[in-house]
Coordinates of C-alpha atoms and ligand atoms in Angstrom, one line a residue:
Chain A
M22 CA 88.3 118.3 54.6
G23 CA 88.0 116.3 51.4
I24 CA 86.9 112.8 51.1
F25 CA 90.6 111.8 51.1
G26 CA 91.4 113.7 54.1
K27 CA 91.9 111.7 57.2
K28 CA 89.4 112.7 59.8
K29 CA 90.7 112.8 63.3
P30 CA 88.6 110.5 65.5
A31 CA 86.8 112.7 68.1
V32 CA 87.7 111.9 71.7
S33 CA 84.7 111.3 74.0
E34 CA 84.5 111.6 77.7
Q35 CA 83.5 108.0 77.8
Q36 CA 86.8 107.0 76.2
I37 CA 88.7 109.0 78.7
K38 CA 86.9 107.5 81.6
E39 CA 87.5 104.0 80.2
A40 CA 91.2 104.8 79.9
L41 CA 91.4 106.2 83.4
S42 CA 89.6 103.2 84.8
Q43 CA 92.8 101.2 84.1
V44 CA 94.6 103.2 86.8
Q45 CA 94.4 101.5 90.1
D46 CA 94.9 103.1 93.5
P47 CA 97.3 100.5 95.0
D48 CA 96.1 101.1 98.5
L49 CA 92.5 100.9 98.0
H50 CA 92.6 98.3 95.3
Q51 CA 90.1 99.9 93.2
D52 CA 90.3 102.1 89.9
I53 CA 90.3 105.8 90.3
V54 CA 87.1 106.3 88.3
S55 CA 85.0 104.1 90.5
L56 CA 86.6 105.6 93.5
G57 CA 85.3 108.9 92.3
F58 CA 88.8 110.5 92.2
V59 CA 88.3 111.9 88.7
K60 CA 86.6 115.2 89.4
K61 CA 86.6 116.9 86.0
I62 CA 87.3 116.0 82.4
D63 CA 87.7 118.7 79.8
F64 CA 88.7 118.1 76.4
H65 CA 89.1 120.4 73.4
K66 CA 90.5 119.0 70.1
G67 CA 93.4 116.9 71.1
K68 CA 93.9 118.6 74.4
V69 CA 92.7 116.8 77.6
S70 CA 92.7 118.3 81.0
L71 CA 91.8 116.5 84.1
I72 CA 91.3 117.1 87.8
V73 CA 92.2 114.2 89.9
E74 CA 91.4 114.4 93.6
L75 CA 93.2 112.1 96.0
T76 CA 92.3 111.3 99.7
T77 CA 95.3 113.1 101.1
P78 CA 97.8 115.8 100.0
A79 CA 100.5 113.5 101.5
C80 CA 99.7 110.6 99.2
P81 CA 102.9 108.8 98.6
M82 CA 101.6 107.5 95.3
K83 CA 100.8 110.9 94.0
E84 CA 103.4 111.1 91.2
M85 CA 103.0 107.5 90.1
L86 CA 99.3 108.0 89.7
R87 CA 99.8 111.2 87.8
D88 CA 102.2 109.5 85.4
Q89 CA 99.8 106.6 84.9
C90 CA 96.9 108.9 84.2
V91 CA 99.0 110.8 81.6
D92 CA 100.1 107.5 80.0
V93 CA 96.6 105.9 79.6
V94 CA 95.0 109.1 78.3
K95 CA 97.8 109.7 75.9
A96 CA 97.3 106.2 74.5
I97 CA 93.8 107.2 73.2
E98 CA 93.8 107.9 69.5
G99 CA 93.5 111.5 68.8
V100 CA 94.9 112.8 72.1
E101 CA 97.9 114.9 71.9
D102 CA 98.3 116.7 75.1
V103 CA 97.3 115.9 78.7
S104 CA 97.4 118.2 81.6
I105 CA 96.4 116.9 85.0
E106 CA 95.8 118.8 88.2
M107 CA 96.3 116.7 91.3
T108 CA 94.3 117.9 94.2
A109 CA 93.3 116.3 97.5
Q110 CA 90.5 116.3 99.8
T111 CA 90.8 114.5 103.2
H112 CA 87.7 112.9 104.6
R113 CA 86.5 112.4 108.0
A114 CA 85.8 109.0 109.4
R115 CA 84.2 109.7 112.6
A116 CA 81.5 112.0 113.7
I117 CA 82.4 114.9 115.9
P118 CA 80.6 115.0 119.3
D119 CA 78.8 118.2 120.2
L120 CA 81.2 118.9 123.1
V121 CA 84.1 119.4 120.7
Q122 CA 82.2 120.6 117.7
G123 CA 83.4 124.2 118.1
A124 CA 87.1 123.2 118.4
L125 CA 87.4 120.2 116.2
G126 CA 84.4 120.5 113.9
Q127 CA 86.5 121.3 110.8
V128 CA 89.4 118.9 111.6
K129 CA 89.4 115.9 109.3
N130 CA 91.8 113.5 111.0
I131 CA 92.8 113.4 114.5
I132 CA 95.8 111.2 115.1
A133 CA 97.1 110.1 118.5
V134 CA 100.8 109.6 118.7
A135 CA 101.2 107.3 121.7
S136 CA 103.8 105.0 123.3
G137 CA 103.7 102.2 125.8
K138 CA 106.5 103.8 127.8
G139 CA 108.3 107.1 128.2
G140 CA 111.5 108.3 126.5
V141 CA 111.2 106.4 123.3
G142 CA 111.1 109.4 120.9
K143 CA 107.4 109.8 120.8
S144 CA 107.3 113.7 121.0
T145 CA 110.2 113.9 118.5
S146 CA 108.1 111.7 116.1
A147 CA 104.9 113.6 116.7
V148 CA 106.6 116.9 115.9
N149 CA 108.5 115.7 112.9
L150 CA 105.5 113.9 111.5
A151 CA 103.4 117.1 111.9
F152 CA 105.9 119.1 110.0
A153 CA 106.4 116.4 107.4
L154 CA 102.7 116.4 106.7
Q155 CA 102.7 120.1 106.5
Q156 CA 105.5 120.2 104.0
K157 CA 103.6 117.8 101.8
G158 CA 100.8 120.3 101.5
S159 CA 98.5 119.4 104.3
K160 CA 96.9 121.8 106.9
V161 CA 98.3 120.6 110.2
G162 CA 97.8 121.2 113.8
L163 CA 99.9 119.8 116.8
L164 CA 98.6 119.3 120.2
D165 CA 101.0 118.6 123.0
A166 CA 98.8 116.7 125.5
D167 CA 101.6 115.2 127.6
I168 CA 100.3 116.9 130.7
Y169 CA 103.2 115.6 133.0
G170 CA 106.0 116.2 130.6
P171 CA 105.0 118.6 127.8
S172 CA 108.0 119.2 125.4
I173 CA 106.7 120.7 122.3
M174 CA 107.5 124.3 123.3
Q175 CA 111.1 123.3 123.6
M176 CA 111.1 121.3 120.4
T177 CA 109.7 124.2 118.4
K178 CA 110.1 127.9 118.8
V179 CA 106.4 128.4 119.1
G180 CA 105.3 131.3 121.3
K181 CA 102.2 131.5 123.6
P182 CA 98.7 132.1 122.2
E183 CA 98.0 135.8 122.0
E184 CA 94.6 135.9 120.3
T185 CA 91.2 134.7 121.1
K186 CA 88.1 134.4 119.1
G187 CA 84.9 134.5 121.2
D188 CA 85.5 131.9 123.9
F189 CA 88.1 130.1 121.9
I190 CA 91.9 130.4 121.9
V191 CA 93.6 130.9 118.6
P192 CA 96.6 128.5 118.4
P193 CA 100.0 130.2 117.5
I194 CA 101.6 129.1 114.4
F195 CA 105.2 127.9 114.0
A196 CA 106.6 127.1 110.6
G197 CA 103.1 126.7 109.2
V198 CA 101.9 124.4 111.9
K199 CA 99.2 125.4 114.5
I200 CA 100.6 124.4 117.9
I201 CA 99.0 124.1 121.3
S202 CA 100.8 122.7 124.4
V203 CA 99.5 122.0 127.9
A204 CA 102.7 124.0 128.9
M205 CA 101.1 127.2 127.5
F206 CA 98.5 127.0 130.4
T207 CA 100.1 125.2 133.3
E208 CA 103.4 125.4 134.9
A209 CA 105.3 122.2 134.6
K210 CA 105.9 121.9 138.3
Q211 CA 102.3 122.4 139.0
A212 CA 101.1 119.7 136.7
Q213 CA 103.1 117.1 138.6
L214 CA 100.8 117.8 141.6
L215 CA 97.6 117.6 139.7
R216 CA 95.1 114.7 140.6
G217 CA 93.1 112.7 138.3
P218 CA 89.9 114.6 138.1
M219 CA 91.7 117.9 137.6
V220 CA 93.8 116.4 134.9
A221 CA 90.6 115.3 133.2
Q222 CA 89.3 118.9 133.5
I223 CA 92.3 120.3 132.0
I224 CA 92.2 117.9 129.1
K225 CA 88.6 118.8 128.5
Q226 CA 89.3 122.5 128.3
F227 CA 92.1 121.8 126.2
L228 CA 90.1 119.8 123.7
T229 CA 87.0 122.1 123.7
Q230 CA 88.4 125.6 123.8
I231 CA 90.9 125.8 120.9
D232 CA 89.9 127.3 117.6
W233 CA 91.8 124.8 115.4
G234 CA 89.8 125.9 112.2
E235 CA 90.1 123.8 109.2
L236 CA 92.8 121.0 109.4
D237 CA 93.6 117.9 107.4
Y238 CA 95.5 116.4 110.3
L239 CA 95.6 117.2 114.0
I240 CA 98.5 115.3 115.6
I241 CA 98.2 114.7 119.3
D242 CA 101.3 113.9 121.4
Y243 CA 99.9 111.6 124.1
P244 CA 101.4 111.2 127.5
P245 CA 103.4 107.9 127.6
G246 CA 101.6 104.8 128.8
T247 CA 98.1 103.4 129.0
G248 CA 96.4 105.1 132.0
D249 CA 93.3 107.1 132.7
I250 CA 94.6 110.2 131.0
Q251 CA 95.1 108.4 127.6
L252 CA 91.5 107.0 128.0
T253 CA 90.1 110.4 128.8
L254 CA 91.8 111.9 125.8
S255 CA 90.5 109.2 123.5
Q256 CA 87.1 109.5 124.9
I257 CA 86.7 113.3 124.4
A258 CA 88.6 113.7 121.2
P259 CA 87.2 111.8 118.2
I260 CA 90.5 110.1 117.4
T261 CA 90.5 108.7 113.9
G262 CA 93.8 106.8 114.1
A263 CA 96.6 106.0 116.5
V264 CA 100.3 105.6 115.9
V265 CA 102.3 103.7 118.4
V266 CA 106.0 104.6 118.8
T267 CA 108.5 102.2 120.2
T268 CA 112.3 101.5 120.3
P269 CA 113.3 98.0 119.1
Q270 CA 114.0 96.5 122.6
E271 CA 112.2 93.5 123.7
V272 CA 111.3 95.1 127.1
A273 CA 109.6 98.1 125.2
L274 CA 107.4 95.7 123.2
I275 CA 105.3 94.4 126.1
D276 CA 104.0 98.0 126.7
V277 CA 103.5 98.5 123.0
R278 CA 101.1 95.6 123.0
K279 CA 99.2 97.3 125.9
A280 CA 99.0 100.6 123.9
I281 CA 97.7 98.8 120.8
S282 CA 95.1 97.0 122.7
M283 CA 94.0 100.1 124.6
F284 CA 93.2 101.7 121.2
E285 CA 91.5 98.7 119.9
T286 CA 89.3 98.5 122.9
M287 CA 88.2 102.0 122.2
K288 CA 87.7 101.2 118.6
V289 CA 90.3 103.5 117.5
P290 CA 92.1 102.1 114.4
V291 CA 95.8 101.6 114.9
L292 CA 97.3 103.1 111.8
G293 CA 100.7 101.5 112.6
V294 CA 103.9 101.2 114.6
V295 CA 106.8 103.6 114.3
E296 CA 110.2 102.2 115.4
T297 CA 112.6 104.8 116.6
M298 CA 116.3 104.6 117.5
S299 CA 116.3 101.7 115.1
Y300 CA 119.9 101.8 114.2
F301 CA 123.0 104.0 114.1
M302 CA 125.1 104.6 111.0
C303 CA 128.6 106.0 111.5
P304 CA 129.1 109.1 109.3
G305 CA 130.6 108.0 106.0
S306 CA 129.8 104.4 106.5
E307 CA 126.8 102.4 105.1
K308 CA 126.8 99.9 107.9
K309 CA 123.8 99.9 110.2
H310 CA 124.5 99.3 113.9
F311 CA 121.5 97.9 115.7
I312 CA 122.2 99.2 119.2
F313 CA 118.9 98.5 120.8
G314 CA 118.2 95.2 119.0
K315 CA 116.7 94.6 115.6
N316 CA 113.2 94.2 114.1
G317 CA 111.3 94.7 117.3
G318 CA 108.9 97.1 115.7
R319 CA 108.4 94.7 112.8
K320 CA 107.7 91.9 115.1
V321 CA 105.2 93.7 117.3
A322 CA 103.5 95.1 114.3
D323 CA 103.0 91.7 112.8
E324 CA 101.9 90.1 116.0
N325 CA 99.2 92.7 116.3
G326 CA 98.2 92.8 112.8
V327 CA 99.1 96.5 112.2
P328 CA 101.6 97.9 109.7
L329 CA 105.1 99.0 110.5
L330 CA 105.1 102.5 109.1
G331 CA 108.8 102.8 109.2
E332 CA 112.0 102.9 111.2
I333 CA 114.0 106.0 112.3
P334 CA 117.7 105.9 112.8
I335 CA 119.5 107.3 115.8
E336 CA 121.0 110.5 114.5
P337 CA 122.7 113.1 116.7
V338 CA 121.3 116.0 114.6
V339 CA 117.7 114.9 115.6
A340 CA 118.4 115.6 119.3
E341 CA 120.6 118.7 118.6
N342 CA 118.0 120.4 116.4
S343 CA 115.2 119.4 118.7
D344 CA 116.9 121.1 121.6
K345 CA 117.3 124.2 119.5
G346 CA 113.6 124.3 118.7
K347 CA 114.1 123.3 115.1
P348 CA 112.6 119.9 114.2
V349 CA 115.0 118.0 111.9
V350 CA 112.5 117.7 109.0
I351 CA 112.5 121.4 108.6
S352 CA 116.1 122.2 109.5
D353 CA 117.9 119.4 107.8
S354 CA 115.8 117.8 105.2
N355 CA 118.6 115.6 104.0
A356 CA 119.3 113.8 107.4
L357 CA 118.5 110.1 107.3
A358 CA 115.9 110.7 110.0
S359 CA 114.2 113.4 108.0
L360 CA 113.9 111.0 105.1
A361 CA 112.4 108.4 107.4
Y362 CA 110.0 110.8 109.0
N363 CA 108.9 111.9 105.5
H364 CA 108.3 108.3 104.4
I365 CA 106.4 107.6 107.6
A366 CA 104.2 110.7 107.1
G367 CA 103.2 109.4 103.7
Q368 CA 102.5 106.0 105.0
L369 CA 100.6 107.4 107.8
A370 CA 98.3 109.4 105.5
A371 CA 97.9 106.5 103.3
Q372 CA 96.8 104.2 106.2
Q373 CA 94.4 106.9 107.4
S374 CA 92.8 107.2 103.9
I375 CA 92.5 103.4 103.8
V376 CA 90.8 103.3 107.2
N377 CA 88.5 106.1 106.2
S378 CA 87.4 104.5 103.0
Q379 CA 87.4 100.9 104.1
S380 CA 84.3 100.5 106.2
D381 CA 82.1 99.3 103.3
R382 CA 84.7 97.3 101.4
A383 CA 86.5 95.1 103.9
L384 CA 85.7 93.0 106.9
T385 CA 87.4 94.9 109.8
H386 CA 86.5 92.3 112.5
F387 CA 85.7 88.7 112.1
K388 CA 85.4 85.6 114.0
L389 CA 84.7 82.3 112.3
E390 CA 83.9 79.2 114.3
W391 CA 84.7 76.0 112.6
V392 CA 82.0 73.4 112.5
Chain B
M12 CA 105.1 98.0 102.3
S13 CA 102.2 96.2 100.8
V14 CA 100.1 95.7 103.9
N15 CA 97.0 97.0 102.3
I16 CA 95.4 93.7 101.5
Q17 CA 92.1 93.1 103.3
V18 CA 89.6 90.4 103.7
K19 CA 86.3 90.9 101.9
K20 CA 84.8 87.7 103.0
I21 CA 85.8 84.7 105.0
W22 CA 84.0 81.4 105.3
Q23 CA 84.4 77.7 105.8
E24 CA 84.3 76.1 102.3
D25 CA 84.1 72.5 103.5
A26 CA 85.2 70.3 106.3
R27 CA 88.9 71.1 105.9
T28 CA 89.0 74.2 103.8
L29 CA 89.0 77.8 104.7
G30 CA 87.9 80.3 102.1
I31 CA 89.0 83.9 101.8
L32 CA 88.0 86.5 99.3
W33 CA 90.5 89.4 99.4
T34 CA 90.0 93.0 98.5
T35 CA 92.4 92.4 95.6
G36 CA 89.7 90.2 94.0
K37 CA 91.8 87.0 94.6
K38 CA 90.2 84.0 96.2
S39 CA 92.2 81.6 98.4
L40 CA 91.0 78.2 99.4
I41 CA 93.2 77.0 102.2
D42 CA 93.6 73.5 103.4
S43 CA 93.6 73.3 107.3
V44 CA 96.8 71.2 107.4
K45 CA 98.6 73.4 105.0
L46 CA 97.5 76.4 107.1
R47 CA 98.8 74.8 110.2
E48 CA 102.1 74.0 108.5
A49 CA 102.5 77.6 107.3
C50 CA 102.4 79.0 110.8
R51 CA 105.1 81.7 111.4
C52 CA 104.8 82.1 115.1
A53 CA 107.8 82.2 117.4
L54 CA 107.2 78.5 118.4
C55 CA 107.1 77.3 114.8
V56 CA 109.9 79.4 113.2
D57 CA 113.6 79.3 114.1
E58 CA 114.3 82.7 115.4
W59 CA 117.7 83.0 113.9
S60 CA 117.4 81.2 110.5
G61 CA 113.8 82.2 109.9
E62 CA 113.1 78.6 108.8
S63 CA 110.1 76.6 109.8
K64 CA 110.7 74.2 112.7
I65 CA 107.7 72.0 111.6
T66 CA 109.0 68.8 109.9
P67 CA 106.9 68.0 106.8
G68 CA 104.3 65.4 107.6
S69 CA 104.4 66.0 111.3
I70 CA 101.1 67.7 111.4
G71 CA 98.2 65.2 111.7
D72 CA 96.0 65.0 108.7
D73 CA 93.0 65.5 111.0
V74 CA 94.1 68.9 112.3
R75 CA 91.4 71.6 111.9
P76 CA 90.8 75.1 113.0
I77 CA 88.5 75.7 115.9
V78 CA 88.3 79.4 115.5
V79 CA 89.6 81.9 113.0
Q80 CA 89.6 85.5 114.1
S81 CA 91.0 88.9 113.0
V82 CA 93.9 90.5 114.8
G83 CA 94.4 94.2 114.4
R84 CA 93.9 95.4 110.9
Y85 CA 96.1 93.1 108.9
A86 CA 96.3 89.6 110.5
L87 CA 94.3 86.7 111.7
N88 CA 94.8 84.2 114.4
V89 CA 93.8 80.5 114.3
H90 CA 93.2 78.2 117.2
F91 CA 93.8 74.6 115.9
T92 CA 92.6 71.3 117.3
D93 CA 96.1 70.2 118.0
G94 CA 96.3 72.8 120.8
H95 CA 98.2 75.5 118.8
T96 CA 96.8 78.9 119.3
T97 CA 99.8 81.3 118.9
G98 CA 99.7 81.4 115.1
I99 CA 99.2 84.9 113.7
Y100 CA 99.1 85.2 110.0
T101 CA 99.4 88.6 108.3
F102 CA 96.9 89.0 105.4
D103 CA 99.8 89.8 103.2
Y104 CA 101.5 86.5 103.9
L105 CA 98.3 84.4 103.4
H106 CA 97.5 86.3 100.3
E107 CA 100.9 85.6 98.9
I108 CA 101.3 81.9 99.7
F109 CA 97.7 80.6 99.1
Ligands
LIG566 N1 116.0 109.5 116.0 C1 116.6 110.0 117.1 N2 118.0 110.1 117.1 C2 118.7 110.8 118.2 N3 118.0 111.1 119.2 C3 116.7 111.1 119.3 C4 115.9 110.5 118.2 N4 114.6 110.5 118.5 C5 114.6 111.1 119.8 N5 115.8 111.4 120.2 C6 116.1 112.0 121.5 O1 115.7 111.2 122.6 C7 115.2 111.9 123.7 C8 113.7 111.4 123.9 O2 112.9 111.8 122.8 P1 111.4 112.3 123.1 O3 111.4 113.4 124.0 O4 110.9 112.5 121.7 O5 110.8 111.0 123.7 P2 109.3 110.8 124.4 O6 109.0 109.5 124.1 O7 108.4 111.9 124.0 O8 109.7 111.0 125.9 P3 108.7 111.4 127.1 O9 108.2 110.1 127.6 O10 109.7 112.1 128.1 O11 107.6 112.3 126.6 C9 115.2 113.3 123.3 O12 116.3 113.9 123.8 C10 115.3 113.4 121.8 O13 116.0 114.5 121.3
LIG567 MG1 107.5 113.4 125.1

């Protein structure tokens, strides 16, 4: 290169880092460099390759963040090409007690799907959210803990467990999700007759003797309501977040408040409210019919200071496919309900990531007395 | 949904002003009376029109909070000296208007 040749400015790692620090994670309100998301920076001549690690494979902002990273790095003089590998590593917010170490030791997030009352679409939500998270690239398990009315063996075509590993039962897999249901171990009729202490015993077995292996999310379908069983479950399993499912009716909302406060008393963060059967749209029409009332989920979420994760329409294909053992998100991905479940799965994952990373940056509980 | 705004710090700035530092970096200094007027609870807002039922000037200038406490993950509740205790303000809302 002669003295008249234009020397290309060399790109430095520092420059790349500075550029990337303009990219903010919109949920965590911090730039991706100080959050430690940038795992690897390689550059050779004008080619830059990066590894960016997010807090969940189900991050709803993944594509947006990737585009922003490409844009800011490309803007550096001398950079011609940028390739970015987006990976994800979920983190665990709660320590795992010894009792469940063998079963849940490698499970990062344990999410309770609960409801104040029965029949609101809780199990349908738990199942579809599990499959939606799985489709977004997470390792997912689904535990049907509704001891009096287990339904997940009907809602999916999962078989019974056939394998054991030492003292542990290996969960069968259906469409990529590991599934265990109380119904695999007890007869439905029998369960009705069980008394409190026996129920607690079954729950304990259930939580301690399954070989879940490594999971990003374990979704637990809770029995409806806020009684002893729910408390026992939350005491034994280190739940990292709870989702409360409701229909929009006013009468349902009273029980939702109870469910939210039950989790709060146990210091389980409520990730948000899911409203099901929110509206009905006639095929071919855009008009939403609010059969069970409107905005109930929004109202109860606001009143309790938790997010509304989303609203799921009433759609016959949800019930039909569920009865056939084919959750709608895997059998009909274009259904409105599938889109809603997918959206909610992303929000759920984002909320769990926020909760997991928040402890040191935000005040979670405060009480200020005026003087 | 932008419900991810959190409180970093909350304090009493002076006799009538509440201070909040948000995780976004924004700082809000909120006057007690304005806070009372901004209440969106079912008693203060018309359920159908969504409009505030508080007539401007109707809140006494001496109204102060008694206690300000967190509700859930995204809201706070204020008990006021005029006896009003049902106000729940989402962080989002406060962050936006103050
Ligand atoms: N979005 C929807 N559209 C249409 N039907 C739905 C929808 N969600 C759930 N259903 C149907 O409503 C019924 C109740 O749903 P689900 O079993 O999920 O409720 P649940 O809250 O788990 O009830 P339980 O208290 O009995 O466990 C089921 O028949 C289900 O297929
Ligand atoms: Mg159910």
